[in-house]
Amino acid sequence: MPESNERGALTEAVFYILLALYEPMHGYRIMQTVRELSHERVDLGAGTLYGAINTLLEKNWITPVAGEKDSRKKEYQITELGKSMVRAEVKRLEELLQTGKTILERNYL
């Protein structure tokens, strides 16, 4: 799965996964939440999701939630570093949107 570096744009899937994990949840629920948040535009397959989860764990953007040892459903949650990446992405998107609006307004006046 393509991903961003620390300073680049997040993929839409990664962005929605991070948003979903403001509340601890397991993989299947992440897939459902991403589908809902994206108005069914992003439909993650299990391979894509778990590849992204592994990458996000390596980057320390998410962390596993300590749970019952017998539970097969491993839960994850966003870290403070992950939250800072979401804030940076929202800022980047706002700037992108504002630039687009400015150009459109200039050309339609």
XYZ file of N, CA, C and O in Angstrom:
436
model
N 0.849 -1.183 0.000
C 0.000 0.000 0.000
C 0.886 1.235 0.000
O 1.775 1.365 0.832
N 0.654 2.160 -0.922
C 1.450 3.377 -0.896
C 1.197 4.129 0.400
O 0.097 4.110 0.930
N 2.217 4.770 0.882
C 2.075 5.509 2.121
C 2.844 6.805 2.014
O 3.602 7.006 1.092
N 2.660 7.646 2.968
C 3.362 8.922 2.952
C 4.636 8.813 3.762
O 4.805 7.915 4.564
N 5.504 9.770 3.540
C 6.618 9.899 4.460
C 6.180 10.871 5.540
O 5.042 11.306 5.563
N 7.085 11.228 6.419
C 6.706 12.079 7.547
C 6.180 13.444 7.101
O 5.449 14.086 7.799
N 6.591 13.944 5.944
C 6.226 15.286 5.519
C 5.250 15.303 4.355
O 4.784 16.361 3.971
N 4.958 14.167 3.770
C 4.103 14.137 2.595
C 2.648 13.910 2.934
O 2.258 13.840 4.096
N 1.869 13.790 1.894
C 0.435 13.572 2.053
C 0.157 12.148 2.516
O 0.846 11.211 2.131
N -0.858 12.008 3.339
C -1.322 10.677 3.734
C -2.222 10.145 2.635
O -2.938 10.911 1.990
N -2.217 8.838 2.447
C -3.207 8.262 1.551
C -4.571 8.409 2.205
O -4.682 8.558 3.434
N -5.605 8.371 1.400
C -6.955 8.489 1.943
C -7.242 7.362 2.931
O -7.811 7.583 3.999
N -6.805 6.147 2.602
C -7.044 5.009 3.491
C -6.355 5.212 4.835
O -6.966 4.999 5.893
N -5.089 5.618 4.825
C -4.347 5.834 6.073
C -4.994 6.947 6.885
O -5.147 6.831 8.108
N -5.394 8.015 6.225
C -6.051 9.121 6.917
C -7.303 8.626 7.648
O -7.502 8.910 8.836
N -8.135 7.859 6.958
C -9.361 7.359 7.585
C -9.077 6.327 8.675
O -9.786 6.285 9.688
N -8.061 5.505 8.503
C -7.701 4.549 9.557
C -7.306 5.304 10.819
O -7.754 4.975 11.924
N -6.474 6.330 10.665
C -6.071 7.122 11.830
C -7.268 7.795 12.489
O -7.379 7.803 13.719
N -8.179 8.335 11.684
C -9.380 8.953 12.262
C -10.209 7.922 13.023
O -10.720 8.204 14.109
N -10.350 6.744 12.456
C -11.134 5.687 13.110
C -10.535 5.326 14.463
O -11.266 5.055 15.421
N -9.208 5.361 14.558
C -8.549 4.884 15.763
C -8.436 5.918 16.874
O -7.740 5.693 17.864
N -9.172 7.021 16.753
C -9.313 7.901 17.912
C -10.097 7.164 18.993
O -10.097 7.558 20.151
N -10.764 6.107 18.591
C -11.446 5.199 19.518
C -10.823 3.823 19.304
O -10.713 3.373 18.164
N -10.380 3.138 20.368
C -9.768 1.818 20.175
C -10.734 0.863 19.472
O -11.927 0.827 19.785
N -10.216 0.128 18.496
C -11.039 -0.857 17.798
C -10.189 -1.904 17.105
O -9.008 -1.703 16.869
N -10.831 -3.014 16.778
C -10.177 -4.124 16.094
C -10.348 -3.976 14.576
O -11.091 -3.113 14.100
N -9.645 -4.817 13.842
C -9.568 -4.701 12.397
C -10.880 -4.627 11.650
O -11.074 -3.733 10.817
N -11.784 -5.560 11.921
C -13.043 -5.558 11.177
C -13.831 -4.278 11.445
O -14.404 -3.684 10.535
N -13.815 -3.834 12.676
C -14.525 -2.587 13.008
C -13.859 -1.381 12.343
O -14.537 -0.440 11.941
N -12.523 -1.415 12.223
C -11.825 -0.347 11.500
C -12.333 -0.301 10.065
O -12.649 0.771 9.540
N -12.428 -1.456 9.416
C -12.912 -1.505 8.031
C -14.319 -0.914 7.918
O -14.601 -0.138 7.004
N -15.197 -1.279 8.842
C -16.565 -0.754 8.834
C -16.582 0.758 9.062
O -17.309 1.489 8.384
N -15.778 1.229 10.016
C -15.754 2.648 10.349
C -15.195 3.473 9.193
O -15.734 4.535 8.876
N -14.145 2.985 8.554
C -13.573 3.692 7.403
C -14.611 3.790 6.289
O -14.774 4.841 5.670
N -15.333 2.721 6.062
C -16.387 2.731 5.030
C -17.438 3.790 5.367
O -17.869 4.554 4.510
N -17.841 3.845 6.639
C -18.845 4.828 7.064
C -18.311 6.259 6.966
O -18.984 7.144 6.437
N -17.115 6.493 7.488
C -16.542 7.847 7.484
C -16.360 8.383 6.065
O -16.512 9.570 5.823
N -16.031 7.485 5.137
C -15.772 7.898 3.760
C -17.023 7.847 2.885
O -16.923 8.005 1.668
N -18.185 7.629 3.496
C -19.448 7.512 2.761
C -19.340 6.426 1.694
O -19.746 6.618 0.544
N -18.712 5.308 2.090
C -18.539 4.096 1.280
C -17.588 4.275 0.095
O -17.513 3.423 -0.776
N -16.830 5.355 0.069
C -15.861 5.586 -0.997
C -14.612 4.731 -0.793
O -13.993 4.287 -1.748
N -14.219 4.505 0.470
C -13.039 3.706 0.782
C -13.507 2.401 1.408
O -14.120 2.398 2.467
N -13.234 1.311 0.710
C -13.629 -0.017 1.170
C -12.362 -0.857 1.287
O -11.862 -1.378 0.288
N -11.823 -0.952 2.491
C -10.557 -1.633 2.716
C -10.715 -3.147 2.715
O -11.614 -3.677 3.362
N -9.823 -3.820 2.022
C -9.731 -5.266 2.136
C -8.849 -5.600 3.330
O -8.075 -4.759 3.815
N -8.932 -6.826 3.794
C -8.162 -7.238 4.975
C -6.666 -7.088 4.742
O -5.941 -6.609 5.619
N -6.173 -7.483 3.582
C -4.738 -7.380 3.297
C -4.261 -5.943 3.321
O -3.198 -5.635 3.876
N -5.029 -5.059 2.721
C -4.678 -3.639 2.706
C -4.684 -3.078 4.121
O -3.765 -2.361 4.527
N -5.726 -3.409 4.882
C -5.837 -2.899 6.246
C -4.662 -3.356 7.097
O -4.014 -2.550 7.757
N -4.373 -4.649 7.095
C -3.323 -5.149 7.976
C -1.933 -4.724 7.520
O -1.035 -4.534 8.341
N -1.744 -4.517 6.227
C -0.492 -3.932 5.745
C -0.330 -2.519 6.277
O 0.748 -2.126 6.741
N -1.421 -1.734 6.227
C -1.394 -0.365 6.746
C -1.179 -0.374 8.250
O -0.402 0.442 8.774
N -1.843 -1.261 8.964
C -1.677 -1.348 10.418
C -0.219 -1.625 10.766
O 0.349 -0.979 11.656
N 0.413 -2.563 10.060
C 1.821 -2.866 10.338
C 2.711 -1.647 10.107
O 3.596 -1.358 10.906
N 2.455 -0.924 9.026
C 3.226 0.291 8.740
C 2.998 1.342 9.814
O 3.953 1.976 10.299
N 1.743 1.545 10.216
C 1.416 2.541 11.240
C 2.008 2.171 12.591
O 2.436 3.045 13.349
N 2.069 0.877 12.894
C 2.714 0.420 14.132
C 4.210 0.720 14.085
O 4.785 1.202 15.062
N 4.847 0.447 12.941
C 6.280 0.710 12.792
C 6.594 2.191 12.951
O 7.639 2.553 13.491
N 5.703 3.050 12.467
C 5.914 4.497 12.554
C 5.507 5.059 13.912
O 5.674 6.251 14.160
N 4.939 4.206 14.767
C 4.446 4.623 16.084
C 3.302 5.622 15.984
O 3.140 6.479 16.852
N 2.515 5.524 14.927
C 1.336 6.372 14.762
C 0.129 5.734 15.432
O -0.845 6.423 15.734
N 0.176 4.414 15.616
C -0.850 3.685 16.366
C -0.145 2.715 17.298
O 1.042 2.428 17.125
N -0.897 2.200 18.255
C -0.343 1.233 19.202
C -1.407 0.190 19.519
O -2.603 0.492 19.488
N -0.978 -1.036 19.821
C -1.966 -2.030 20.252
C -2.507 -1.658 21.627
O -1.804 -1.064 22.439
N -3.757 -2.007 21.851
C -4.379 -1.793 23.154
C -4.206 -3.077 23.955
O -4.484 -4.168 23.459
N -3.714 -2.941 25.174
C -3.571 -4.119 26.030
C -4.950 -4.692 26.287
O -5.882 -3.968 26.641
N -5.078 -5.978 26.064
C -6.378 -6.611 26.251
C -6.241 -7.980 26.856
O -5.179 -8.359 27.353
N -7.317 -8.714 26.769
C -7.318 -10.067 27.293
C -6.401 -10.949 26.454
O -6.382 -10.874 25.240
N -5.634 -11.799 27.121
C -4.691 -12.670 26.415
C -5.399 -13.645 25.483
O -4.861 -14.021 24.459
N -6.603 -14.072 25.835
C -7.321 -15.062 25.041
C -8.087 -14.438 23.877
O -8.590 -15.154 23.034
N -8.158 -13.131 23.824
C -8.934 -12.471 22.783
C -8.224 -12.585 21.445
O -7.043 -12.314 21.323
N -8.975 -12.991 20.422
C -8.419 -13.076 19.068
C -8.500 -11.733 18.374
O -7.848 -11.510 17.374
N -9.313 -10.836 18.889
C -9.490 -9.516 18.281
C -8.522 -8.533 18.922
O -8.730 -8.082 20.040
N -7.468 -8.218 18.194
C -6.493 -7.257 18.695
C -6.995 -5.857 18.380
O -7.354 -5.564 17.245
N -7.016 -5.000 19.397
C -7.459 -3.622 19.207
C -6.254 -2.695 19.104
O -5.192 -2.970 19.667
N -6.478 -1.598 18.380
C -5.439 -0.584 18.174
C -6.025 0.771 18.501
O -7.235 0.963 18.459
N -5.138 1.740 18.779
C -5.577 3.124 18.980
C -4.479 4.052 18.477
O -3.314 3.670 18.393
N -4.863 5.263 18.168
C -3.928 6.258 17.659
C -3.047 6.765 18.796
O -3.481 6.857 19.945
N -1.802 7.090 18.480
C -0.868 7.660 19.454
C -0.857 9.187 19.313
O -1.443 9.733 18.375
N -0.160 9.851 20.203
C -0.017 11.310 20.093
C 0.697 11.679 18.795
O 0.349 12.666 18.152
N 1.692 10.889 18.402
C 2.380 11.143 17.130
C 1.402 10.989 15.963
O 1.400 11.801 15.037
N 0.559 9.966 16.027
C -0.453 9.776 14.990
C -1.418 10.948 14.929
O -1.786 11.414 13.839
N -1.817 11.445 16.093
C -2.719 12.608 16.142
C -2.055 13.832 15.514
O -2.707 14.610 14.826
N -0.763 13.999 15.753
C -0.067 15.142 15.158
C -0.009 14.992 13.639
O -0.078 15.989 12.913
N 0.081 13.759 13.141
C 0.069 13.534 11.689
C -1.306 13.859 11.107
O -1.406 14.420 10.017
N -2.373 13.538 11.829
C -3.721 13.880 11.376
C -3.877 15.400 11.333
O -4.397 15.955 10.351
N -3.431 16.084 12.377
C -3.523 17.551 12.392
C -2.745 18.158 11.226
O -3.226 19.087 10.563
N -1.558 17.637 10.952
C -0.752 18.149 9.840
C -1.449 17.899 8.509
O -1.433 18.753 7.615
N -2.086 16.752 8.372
C -2.791 16.436 7.123
C -4.011 17.323 6.953
O -4.289 17.797 5.848
N -4.743 17.581 8.014
C -5.906 18.475 7.934
C -5.442 19.873 7.513
O -6.054 20.495 6.646
N -4.346 20.333 8.081
C -3.809 21.643 7.700
C -3.417 21.649 6.223
O -3.715 22.597 5.497
N -2.747 20.605 5.763
C -2.338 20.503 4.364
C -3.554 20.529 3.449
O -3.590 21.242 2.446
N -4.592 19.782 3.825
C -5.808 19.735 3.010
C -6.530 21.075 2.994
O -7.061 21.484 1.955
N -6.549 21.758 4.140
C -7.178 23.091 4.189
C -6.446 24.066 3.274
O -7.075 24.845 2.557
N -5.119 24.027 3.283
C -4.331 24.902 2.412
C -4.587 24.575 0.940
O -4.727 25.477 0.110
N -4.656 23.290 0.637
C -4.936 22.841 -0.728
C -6.300 23.349 -1.192
O -6.443 23.897 -2.290
N -7.291 23.195 -0.337
C -8.642 23.645 -0.648
C -8.692 25.153 -0.829
O -9.309 25.651 -1.791
N -8.046 25.894 0.052
C -8.053 27.352 -0.056
C -7.377 27.818 -1.348
O -7.874 28.729 -2.011
N -6.278 27.193 -1.706
C -5.602 27.552 -2.952
C -6.508 27.275 -4.143
O -6.635 28.113 -5.055
N -7.165 26.137 -4.133
C -8.092 25.812 -5.212
C -9.232 26.803 -5.308
O -9.586 27.262 -6.404
N -9.819 27.169 -4.177
C -10.914 28.139 -4.166
C -10.452 29.505 -4.679
O -11.152 30.162 -5.429
N -9.258 29.912 -4.274
C -8.709 31.202 -4.714
C -8.558 31.229 -6.223
O -8.953 32.205 -6.880
N -7.998 30.193 -6.785
C -7.807 30.127 -8.235
C -9.151 30.118 -8.957
O -9.353 30.829 -9.941
N -10.099 29.343 -8.460
C -11.422 29.285 -9.088
C -12.125 30.641 -9.029
O -12.735 31.077 -10.012
N -12.043 31.298 -7.885
C -12.674 32.619 -7.745
C -12.069 33.623 -8.696
O -12.776 34.426 -9.304
N -10.768 33.617 -8.866
C -10.098 34.542 -9.789
C -10.554 34.324 -11.219
O -10.657 35.269 -11.978
N -10.775 33.090 -11.571
C -11.102 32.768 -12.960
C -12.590 32.865 -13.273
O -12.976 32.748 -14.424
N -13.414 33.027 -12.243
C -14.862 33.121 -12.483
C -15.414 34.502 -12.183
O -16.605 34.724 -12.254
N -14.594 35.452 -11.810
C -15.069 36.809 -11.523
C -15.042 37.668 -12.754
O -14.378 37.536 -13.681
